[in-house]
PDB file of C-alpha atoms in Angstrom:
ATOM      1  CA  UNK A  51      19.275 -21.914  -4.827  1.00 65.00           C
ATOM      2  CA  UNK A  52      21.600 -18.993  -6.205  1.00 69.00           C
ATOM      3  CA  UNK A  53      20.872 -20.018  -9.598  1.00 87.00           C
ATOM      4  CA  UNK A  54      17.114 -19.340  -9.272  1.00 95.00           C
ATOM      5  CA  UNK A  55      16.073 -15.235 -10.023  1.00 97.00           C
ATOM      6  CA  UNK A  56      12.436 -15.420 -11.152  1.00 98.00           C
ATOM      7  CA  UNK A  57       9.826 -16.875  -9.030  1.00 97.00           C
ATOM      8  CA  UNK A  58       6.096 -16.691 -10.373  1.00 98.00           C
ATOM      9  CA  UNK A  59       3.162 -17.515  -8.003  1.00 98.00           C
ATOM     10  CA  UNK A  60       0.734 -15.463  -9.542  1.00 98.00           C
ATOM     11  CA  UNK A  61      -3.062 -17.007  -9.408  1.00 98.00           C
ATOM     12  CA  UNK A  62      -2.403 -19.533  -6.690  1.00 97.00           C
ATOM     13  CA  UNK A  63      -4.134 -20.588  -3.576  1.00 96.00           C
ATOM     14  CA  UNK A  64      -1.433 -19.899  -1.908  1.00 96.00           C
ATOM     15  CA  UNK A  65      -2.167 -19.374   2.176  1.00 95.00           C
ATOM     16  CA  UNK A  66       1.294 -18.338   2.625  1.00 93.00           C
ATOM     17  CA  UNK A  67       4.866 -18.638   2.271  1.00 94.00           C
ATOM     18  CA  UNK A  68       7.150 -20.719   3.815  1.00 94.00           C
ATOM     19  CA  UNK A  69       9.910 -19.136   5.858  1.00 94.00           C
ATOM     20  CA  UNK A  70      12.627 -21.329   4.219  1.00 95.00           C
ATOM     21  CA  UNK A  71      11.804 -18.924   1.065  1.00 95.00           C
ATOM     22  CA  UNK A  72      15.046 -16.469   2.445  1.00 94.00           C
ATOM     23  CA  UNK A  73      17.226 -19.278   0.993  1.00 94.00           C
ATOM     24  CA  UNK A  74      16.338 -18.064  -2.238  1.00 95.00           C
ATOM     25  CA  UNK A  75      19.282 -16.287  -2.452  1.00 92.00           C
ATOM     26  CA  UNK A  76      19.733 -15.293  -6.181  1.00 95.00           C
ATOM     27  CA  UNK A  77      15.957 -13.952  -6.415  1.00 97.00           C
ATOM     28  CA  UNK A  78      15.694 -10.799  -8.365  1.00 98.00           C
ATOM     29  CA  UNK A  79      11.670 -11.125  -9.147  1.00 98.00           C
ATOM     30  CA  UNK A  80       8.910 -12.632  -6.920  1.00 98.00           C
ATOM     31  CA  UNK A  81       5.450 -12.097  -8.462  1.00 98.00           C
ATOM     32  CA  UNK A  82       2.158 -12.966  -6.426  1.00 98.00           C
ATOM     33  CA  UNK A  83      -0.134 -11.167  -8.222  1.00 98.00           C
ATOM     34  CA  UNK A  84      -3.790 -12.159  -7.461  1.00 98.00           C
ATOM     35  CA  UNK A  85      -3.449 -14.918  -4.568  1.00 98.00           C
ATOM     36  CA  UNK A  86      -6.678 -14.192  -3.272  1.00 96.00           C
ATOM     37  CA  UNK A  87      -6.238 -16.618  -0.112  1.00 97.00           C
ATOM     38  CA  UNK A  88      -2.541 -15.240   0.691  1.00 97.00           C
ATOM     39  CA  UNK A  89      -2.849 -13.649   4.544  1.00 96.00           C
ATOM     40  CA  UNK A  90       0.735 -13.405   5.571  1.00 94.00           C
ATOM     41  CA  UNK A  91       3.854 -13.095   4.295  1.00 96.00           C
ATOM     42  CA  UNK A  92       6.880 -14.383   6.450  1.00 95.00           C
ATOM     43  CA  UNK A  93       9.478 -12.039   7.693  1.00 95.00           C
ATOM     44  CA  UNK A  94      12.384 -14.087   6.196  1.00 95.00           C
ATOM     45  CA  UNK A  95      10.987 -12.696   2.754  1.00 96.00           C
ATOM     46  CA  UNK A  96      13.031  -9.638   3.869  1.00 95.00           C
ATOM     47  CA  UNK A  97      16.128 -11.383   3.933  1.00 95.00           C
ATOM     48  CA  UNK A  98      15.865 -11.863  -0.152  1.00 95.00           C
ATOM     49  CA  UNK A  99      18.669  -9.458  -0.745  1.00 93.00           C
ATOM     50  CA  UNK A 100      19.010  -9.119  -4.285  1.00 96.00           C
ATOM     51  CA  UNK A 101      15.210  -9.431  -4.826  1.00 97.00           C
ATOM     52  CA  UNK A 102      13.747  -5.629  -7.448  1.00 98.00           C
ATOM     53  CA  UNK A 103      10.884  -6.589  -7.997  1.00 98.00           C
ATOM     54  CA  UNK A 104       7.817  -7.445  -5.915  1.00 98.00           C
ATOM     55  CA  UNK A 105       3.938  -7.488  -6.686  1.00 98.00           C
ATOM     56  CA  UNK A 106       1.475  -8.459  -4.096  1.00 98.00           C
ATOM     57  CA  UNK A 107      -1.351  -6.582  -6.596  1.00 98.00           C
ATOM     58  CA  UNK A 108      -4.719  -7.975  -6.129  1.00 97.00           C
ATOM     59  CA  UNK A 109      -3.798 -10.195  -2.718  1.00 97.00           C
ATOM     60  CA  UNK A 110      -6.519  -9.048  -0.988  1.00 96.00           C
ATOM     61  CA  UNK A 111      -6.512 -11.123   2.430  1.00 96.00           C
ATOM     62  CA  UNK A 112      -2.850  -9.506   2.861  1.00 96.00           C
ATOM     63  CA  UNK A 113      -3.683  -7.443   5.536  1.00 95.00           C
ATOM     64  CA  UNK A 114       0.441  -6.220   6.904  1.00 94.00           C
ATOM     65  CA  UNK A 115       3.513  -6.095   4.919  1.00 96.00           C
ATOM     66  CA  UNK A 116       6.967  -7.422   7.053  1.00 94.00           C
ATOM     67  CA  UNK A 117       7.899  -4.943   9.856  1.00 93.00           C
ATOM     68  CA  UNK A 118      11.203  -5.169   7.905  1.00 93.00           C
ATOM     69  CA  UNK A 119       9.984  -4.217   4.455  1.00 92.00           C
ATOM     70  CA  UNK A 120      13.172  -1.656   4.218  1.00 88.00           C
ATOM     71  CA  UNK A 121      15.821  -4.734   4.321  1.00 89.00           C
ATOM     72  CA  UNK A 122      16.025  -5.728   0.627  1.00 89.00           C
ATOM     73  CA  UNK A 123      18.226  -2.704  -0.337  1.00 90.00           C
ATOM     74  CA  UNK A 124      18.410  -3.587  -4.134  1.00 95.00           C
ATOM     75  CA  UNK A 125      14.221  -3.369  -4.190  1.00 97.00           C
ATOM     76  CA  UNK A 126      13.350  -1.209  -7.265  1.00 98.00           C
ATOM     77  CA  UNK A 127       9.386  -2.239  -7.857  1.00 98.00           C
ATOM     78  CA  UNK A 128       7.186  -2.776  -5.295  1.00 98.00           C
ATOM     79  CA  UNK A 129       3.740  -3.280  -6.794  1.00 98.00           C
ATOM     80  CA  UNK A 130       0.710  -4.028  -3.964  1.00 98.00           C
ATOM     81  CA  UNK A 131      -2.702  -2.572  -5.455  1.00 98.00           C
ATOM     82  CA  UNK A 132      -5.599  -3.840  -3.849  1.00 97.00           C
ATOM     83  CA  UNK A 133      -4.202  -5.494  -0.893  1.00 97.00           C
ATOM     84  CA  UNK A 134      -5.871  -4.989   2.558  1.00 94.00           C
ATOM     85  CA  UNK A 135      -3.241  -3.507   4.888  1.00 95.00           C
ATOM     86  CA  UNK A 136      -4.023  -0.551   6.796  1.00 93.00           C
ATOM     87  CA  UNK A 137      -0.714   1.494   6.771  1.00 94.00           C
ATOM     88  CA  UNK A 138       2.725   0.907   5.174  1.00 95.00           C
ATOM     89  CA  UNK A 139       5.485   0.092   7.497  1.00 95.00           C
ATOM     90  CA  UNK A 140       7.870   3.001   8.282  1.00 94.00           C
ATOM     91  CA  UNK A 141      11.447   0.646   7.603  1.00 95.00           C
ATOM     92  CA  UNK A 142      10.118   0.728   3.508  1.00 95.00           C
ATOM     93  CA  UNK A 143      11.779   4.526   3.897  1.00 93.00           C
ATOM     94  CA  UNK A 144      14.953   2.677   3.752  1.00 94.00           C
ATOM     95  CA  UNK A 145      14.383   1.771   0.333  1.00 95.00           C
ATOM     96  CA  UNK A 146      16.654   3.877  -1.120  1.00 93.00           C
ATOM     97  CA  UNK A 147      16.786   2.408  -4.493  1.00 96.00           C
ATOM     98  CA  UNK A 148      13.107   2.013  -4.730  1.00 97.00           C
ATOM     99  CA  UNK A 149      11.841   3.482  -7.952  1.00 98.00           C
ATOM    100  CA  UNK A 150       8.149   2.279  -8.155  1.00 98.00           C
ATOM    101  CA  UNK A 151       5.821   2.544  -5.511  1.00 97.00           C
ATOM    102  CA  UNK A 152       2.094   1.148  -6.407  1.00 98.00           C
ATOM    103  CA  UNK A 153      -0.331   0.879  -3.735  1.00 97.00           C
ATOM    104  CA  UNK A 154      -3.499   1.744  -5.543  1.00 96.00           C
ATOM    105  CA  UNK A 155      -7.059   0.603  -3.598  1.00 96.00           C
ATOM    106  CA  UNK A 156      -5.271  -0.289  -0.220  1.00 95.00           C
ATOM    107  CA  UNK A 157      -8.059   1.936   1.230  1.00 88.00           C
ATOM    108  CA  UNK A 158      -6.917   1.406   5.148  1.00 77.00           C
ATOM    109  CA  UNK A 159      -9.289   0.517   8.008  1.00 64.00           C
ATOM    110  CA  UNK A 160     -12.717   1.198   9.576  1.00 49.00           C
ATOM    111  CA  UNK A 161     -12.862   4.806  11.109  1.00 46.00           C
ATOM    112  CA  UNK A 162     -12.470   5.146  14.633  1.00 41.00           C
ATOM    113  CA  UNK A 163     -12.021   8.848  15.310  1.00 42.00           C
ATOM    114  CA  UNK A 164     -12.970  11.530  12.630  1.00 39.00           C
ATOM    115  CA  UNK A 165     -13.378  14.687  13.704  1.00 42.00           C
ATOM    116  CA  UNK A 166     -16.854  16.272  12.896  1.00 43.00           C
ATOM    117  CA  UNK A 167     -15.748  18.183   9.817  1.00 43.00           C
ATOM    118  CA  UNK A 168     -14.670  14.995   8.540  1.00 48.00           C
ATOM    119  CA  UNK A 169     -17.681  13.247   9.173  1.00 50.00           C
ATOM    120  CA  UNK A 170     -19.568  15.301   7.488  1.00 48.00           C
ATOM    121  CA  UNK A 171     -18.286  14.851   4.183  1.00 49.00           C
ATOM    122  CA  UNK A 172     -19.743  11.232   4.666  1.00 49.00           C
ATOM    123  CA  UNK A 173     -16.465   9.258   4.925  1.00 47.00           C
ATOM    124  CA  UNK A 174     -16.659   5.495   6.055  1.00 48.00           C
ATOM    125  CA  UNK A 175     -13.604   4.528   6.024  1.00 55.00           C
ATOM    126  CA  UNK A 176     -10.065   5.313   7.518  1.00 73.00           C
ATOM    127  CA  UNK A 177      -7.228   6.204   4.637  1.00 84.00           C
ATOM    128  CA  UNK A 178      -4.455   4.317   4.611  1.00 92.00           C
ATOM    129  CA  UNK A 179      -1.931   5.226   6.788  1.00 93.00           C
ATOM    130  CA  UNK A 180       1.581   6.509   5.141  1.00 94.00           C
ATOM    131  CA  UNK A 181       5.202   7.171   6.930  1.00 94.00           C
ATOM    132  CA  UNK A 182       7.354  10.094   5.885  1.00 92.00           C
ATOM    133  CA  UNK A 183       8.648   9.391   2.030  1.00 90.00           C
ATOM    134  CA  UNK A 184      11.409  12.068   1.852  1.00 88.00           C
ATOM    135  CA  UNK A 185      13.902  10.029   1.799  1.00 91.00           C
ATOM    136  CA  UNK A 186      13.068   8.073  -0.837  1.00 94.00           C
ATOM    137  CA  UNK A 187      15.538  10.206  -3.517  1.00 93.00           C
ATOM    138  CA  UNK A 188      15.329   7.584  -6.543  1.00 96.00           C
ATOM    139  CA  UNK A 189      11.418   7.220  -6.449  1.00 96.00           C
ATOM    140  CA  UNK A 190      10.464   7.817 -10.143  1.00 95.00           C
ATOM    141  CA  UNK A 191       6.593   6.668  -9.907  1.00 95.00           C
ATOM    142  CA  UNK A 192       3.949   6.304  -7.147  1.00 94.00           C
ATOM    143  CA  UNK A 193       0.252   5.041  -7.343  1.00 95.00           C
ATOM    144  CA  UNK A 194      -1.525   6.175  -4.280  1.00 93.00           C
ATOM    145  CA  UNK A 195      -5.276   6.553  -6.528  1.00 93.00           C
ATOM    146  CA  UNK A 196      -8.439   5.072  -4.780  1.00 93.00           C
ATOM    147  CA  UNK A 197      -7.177   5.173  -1.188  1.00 94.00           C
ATOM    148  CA  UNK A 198      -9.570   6.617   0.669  1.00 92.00           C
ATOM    149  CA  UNK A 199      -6.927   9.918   1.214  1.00 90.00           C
ATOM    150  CA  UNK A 200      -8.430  12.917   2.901  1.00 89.00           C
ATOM    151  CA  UNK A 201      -5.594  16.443   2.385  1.00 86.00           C
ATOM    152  CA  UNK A 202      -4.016  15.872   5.659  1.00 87.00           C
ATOM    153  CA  UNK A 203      -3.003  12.219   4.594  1.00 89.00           C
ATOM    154  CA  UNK A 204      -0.998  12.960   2.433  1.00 87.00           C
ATOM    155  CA  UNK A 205       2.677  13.054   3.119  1.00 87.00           C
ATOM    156  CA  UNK A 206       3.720  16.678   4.062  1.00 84.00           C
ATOM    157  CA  UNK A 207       7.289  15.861   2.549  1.00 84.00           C
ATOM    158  CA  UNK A 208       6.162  15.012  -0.952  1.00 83.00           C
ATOM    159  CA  UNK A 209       7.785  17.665  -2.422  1.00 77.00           C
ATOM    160  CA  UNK A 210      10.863  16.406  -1.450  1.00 82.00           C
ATOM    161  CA  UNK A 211      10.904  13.603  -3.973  1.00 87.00           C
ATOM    162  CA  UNK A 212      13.027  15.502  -6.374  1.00 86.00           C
ATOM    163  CA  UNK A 213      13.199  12.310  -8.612  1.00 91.00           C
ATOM    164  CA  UNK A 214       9.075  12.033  -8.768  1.00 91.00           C
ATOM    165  CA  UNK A 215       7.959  11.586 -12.676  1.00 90.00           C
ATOM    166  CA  UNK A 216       4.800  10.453 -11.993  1.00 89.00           C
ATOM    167  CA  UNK A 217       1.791  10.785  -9.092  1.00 89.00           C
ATOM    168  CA  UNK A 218      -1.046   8.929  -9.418  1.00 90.00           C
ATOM    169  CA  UNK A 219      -3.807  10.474  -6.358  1.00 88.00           C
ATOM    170  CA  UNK A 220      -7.206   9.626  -8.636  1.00 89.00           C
ATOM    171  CA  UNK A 221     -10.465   8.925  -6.610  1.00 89.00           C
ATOM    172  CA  UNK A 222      -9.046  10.138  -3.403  1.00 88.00           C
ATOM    173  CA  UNK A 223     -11.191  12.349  -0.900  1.00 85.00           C
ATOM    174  CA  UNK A 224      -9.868  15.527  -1.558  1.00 81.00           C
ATOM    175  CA  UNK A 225     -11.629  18.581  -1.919  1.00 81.00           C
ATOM    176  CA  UNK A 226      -9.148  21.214  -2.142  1.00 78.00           C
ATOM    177  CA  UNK A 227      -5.829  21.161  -3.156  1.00 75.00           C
ATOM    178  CA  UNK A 228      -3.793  19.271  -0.334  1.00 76.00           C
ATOM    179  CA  UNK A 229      -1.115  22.306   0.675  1.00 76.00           C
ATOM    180  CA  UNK A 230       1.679  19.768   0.920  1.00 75.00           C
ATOM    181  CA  UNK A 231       0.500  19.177  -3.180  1.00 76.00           C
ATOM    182  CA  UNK A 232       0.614  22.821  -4.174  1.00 73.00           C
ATOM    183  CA  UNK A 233       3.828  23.243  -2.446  1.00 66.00           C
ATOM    184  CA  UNK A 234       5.070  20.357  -4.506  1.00 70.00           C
ATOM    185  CA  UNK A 235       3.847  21.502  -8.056  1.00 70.00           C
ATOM    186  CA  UNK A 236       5.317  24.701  -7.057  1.00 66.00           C
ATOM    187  CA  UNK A 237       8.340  23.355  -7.012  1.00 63.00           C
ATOM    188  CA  UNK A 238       8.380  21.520 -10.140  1.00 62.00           C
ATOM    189  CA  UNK A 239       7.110  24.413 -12.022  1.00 55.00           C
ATOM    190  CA  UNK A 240       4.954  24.497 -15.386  1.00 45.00           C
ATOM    191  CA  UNK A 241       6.656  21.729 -16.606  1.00 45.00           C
ATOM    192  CA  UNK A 242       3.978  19.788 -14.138  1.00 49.00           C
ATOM    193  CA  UNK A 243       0.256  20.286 -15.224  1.00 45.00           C
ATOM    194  CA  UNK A 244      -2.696  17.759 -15.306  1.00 42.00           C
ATOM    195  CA  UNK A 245      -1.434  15.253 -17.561  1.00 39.00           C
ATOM    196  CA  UNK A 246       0.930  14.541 -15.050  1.00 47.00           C
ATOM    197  CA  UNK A 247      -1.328  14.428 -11.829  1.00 51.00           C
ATOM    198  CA  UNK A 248      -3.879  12.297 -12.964  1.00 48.00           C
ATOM    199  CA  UNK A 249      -7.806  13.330 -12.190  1.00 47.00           C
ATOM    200  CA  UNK A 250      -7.425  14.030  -8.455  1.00 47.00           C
ATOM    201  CA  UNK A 251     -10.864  15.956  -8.713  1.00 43.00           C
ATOM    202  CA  UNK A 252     -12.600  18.169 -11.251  1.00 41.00           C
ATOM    203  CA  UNK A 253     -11.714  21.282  -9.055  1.00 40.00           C
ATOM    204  CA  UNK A 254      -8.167  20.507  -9.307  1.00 47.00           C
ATOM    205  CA  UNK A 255      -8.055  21.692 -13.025  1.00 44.00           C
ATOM    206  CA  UNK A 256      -8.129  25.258 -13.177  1.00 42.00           C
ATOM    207  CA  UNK A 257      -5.730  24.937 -10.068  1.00 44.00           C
ATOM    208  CA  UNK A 258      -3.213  23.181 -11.911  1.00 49.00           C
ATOM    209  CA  UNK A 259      -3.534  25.567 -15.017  1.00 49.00           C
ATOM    210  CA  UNK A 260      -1.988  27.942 -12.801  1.00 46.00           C
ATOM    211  CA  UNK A 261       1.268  26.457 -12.247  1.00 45.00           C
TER     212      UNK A 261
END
């Protein structure tokens, strides 16, 4: 079904996908937003190659994205606040054309092993877990607020996303200024200052009037 390039789903009770959904050939936008009973998503999805757009927002039960996540090349939107998954799958560093990255609440998993500095600053909860991002040169915008982040989860190659417009880290964990962030403003200059990273803490402010 070449002829088909906008599929909307959002709202269902949708359990899953079926598998033959890779014969959607043609697909440039898939939308799932809100299907609150969606677990799974099949790998084939990854074989949609001329699929840009993507939004899993508010699919809670979704607890893993596809191993392959990297394989639709022409992916310029991927959308998936709220979902349930604990870490992003390294392979979505091959998205090279990936512009949009939104993963706001995806708060990762129960705590296992936090070290006793960490414990004491009362955190439940694991942060989500996320792979390198450096090479992901064309990403203009990415949403990583209410994630449960402490500093050292944060990517130490941020600053390498030359093409970055605009970081969302809001109601994070954070209660200094992660160095891999400082590094990054650095390296954008004045031209960065807090109406461009949005409310990571009321500390941050006086920080960021110095750049």
């Amino acid at each position: 079904m070449e002829s088909l390039k906008e599929l909307f789903l959002d709202d269902t009770g949708l359990r899953e996908l079926p598998s033959s959904i890779e014969h959607l050939n043609g697909l440039v936008l898939l939308k799932l937003k809100n299907c609150k009973k969606l677990a799974s998503l099949p790998e084939s999805i990854c074989k949609l190659t001329s699929l840009q757009t993507l939004t899993l927002s508010g699919c809670s039960e979704l607890k893993k994205l596809p191993d392959d996540m990297g394989s639709p090349q022409c992916l310029v939107k991927l959308k998936a606040n709220g979902i349930g998954i604990q870490e992003v799958p390294t392979s979505i560093t091959l998205l090279t054309k990936l512009q949009v990255l939104s993963l706001a609440g995806c708060k990762g998993g129960e705590s296992k092993s936090r070290n006793l500095a960490l414990s004491l600053r009362s955190i439940p909860t694991e942060g989500l877990r996320l792979p390198s991002l450096s090479v992901l040169f064309s990403l203009r915008k990415l949403n990583l607020s209410d994630c449960n982040l402490l500093e050292a989860d944060l990517p130490s190659d941020i600053g390498s996303l030359s093409s970055l417009k605009c970081l969302d880290l809001s109601r994070n964990s954070f209660i200094t200024v992660p160095a891999s962030l400082s590094d990054f403003l650095a390296s954008k200059g004045s031209y960065w200052n807090t109406a461009r990273v949005f409310n990571l803490c009321q500390s941050f402010h006086q920080v960021l009037k110095n750049y």
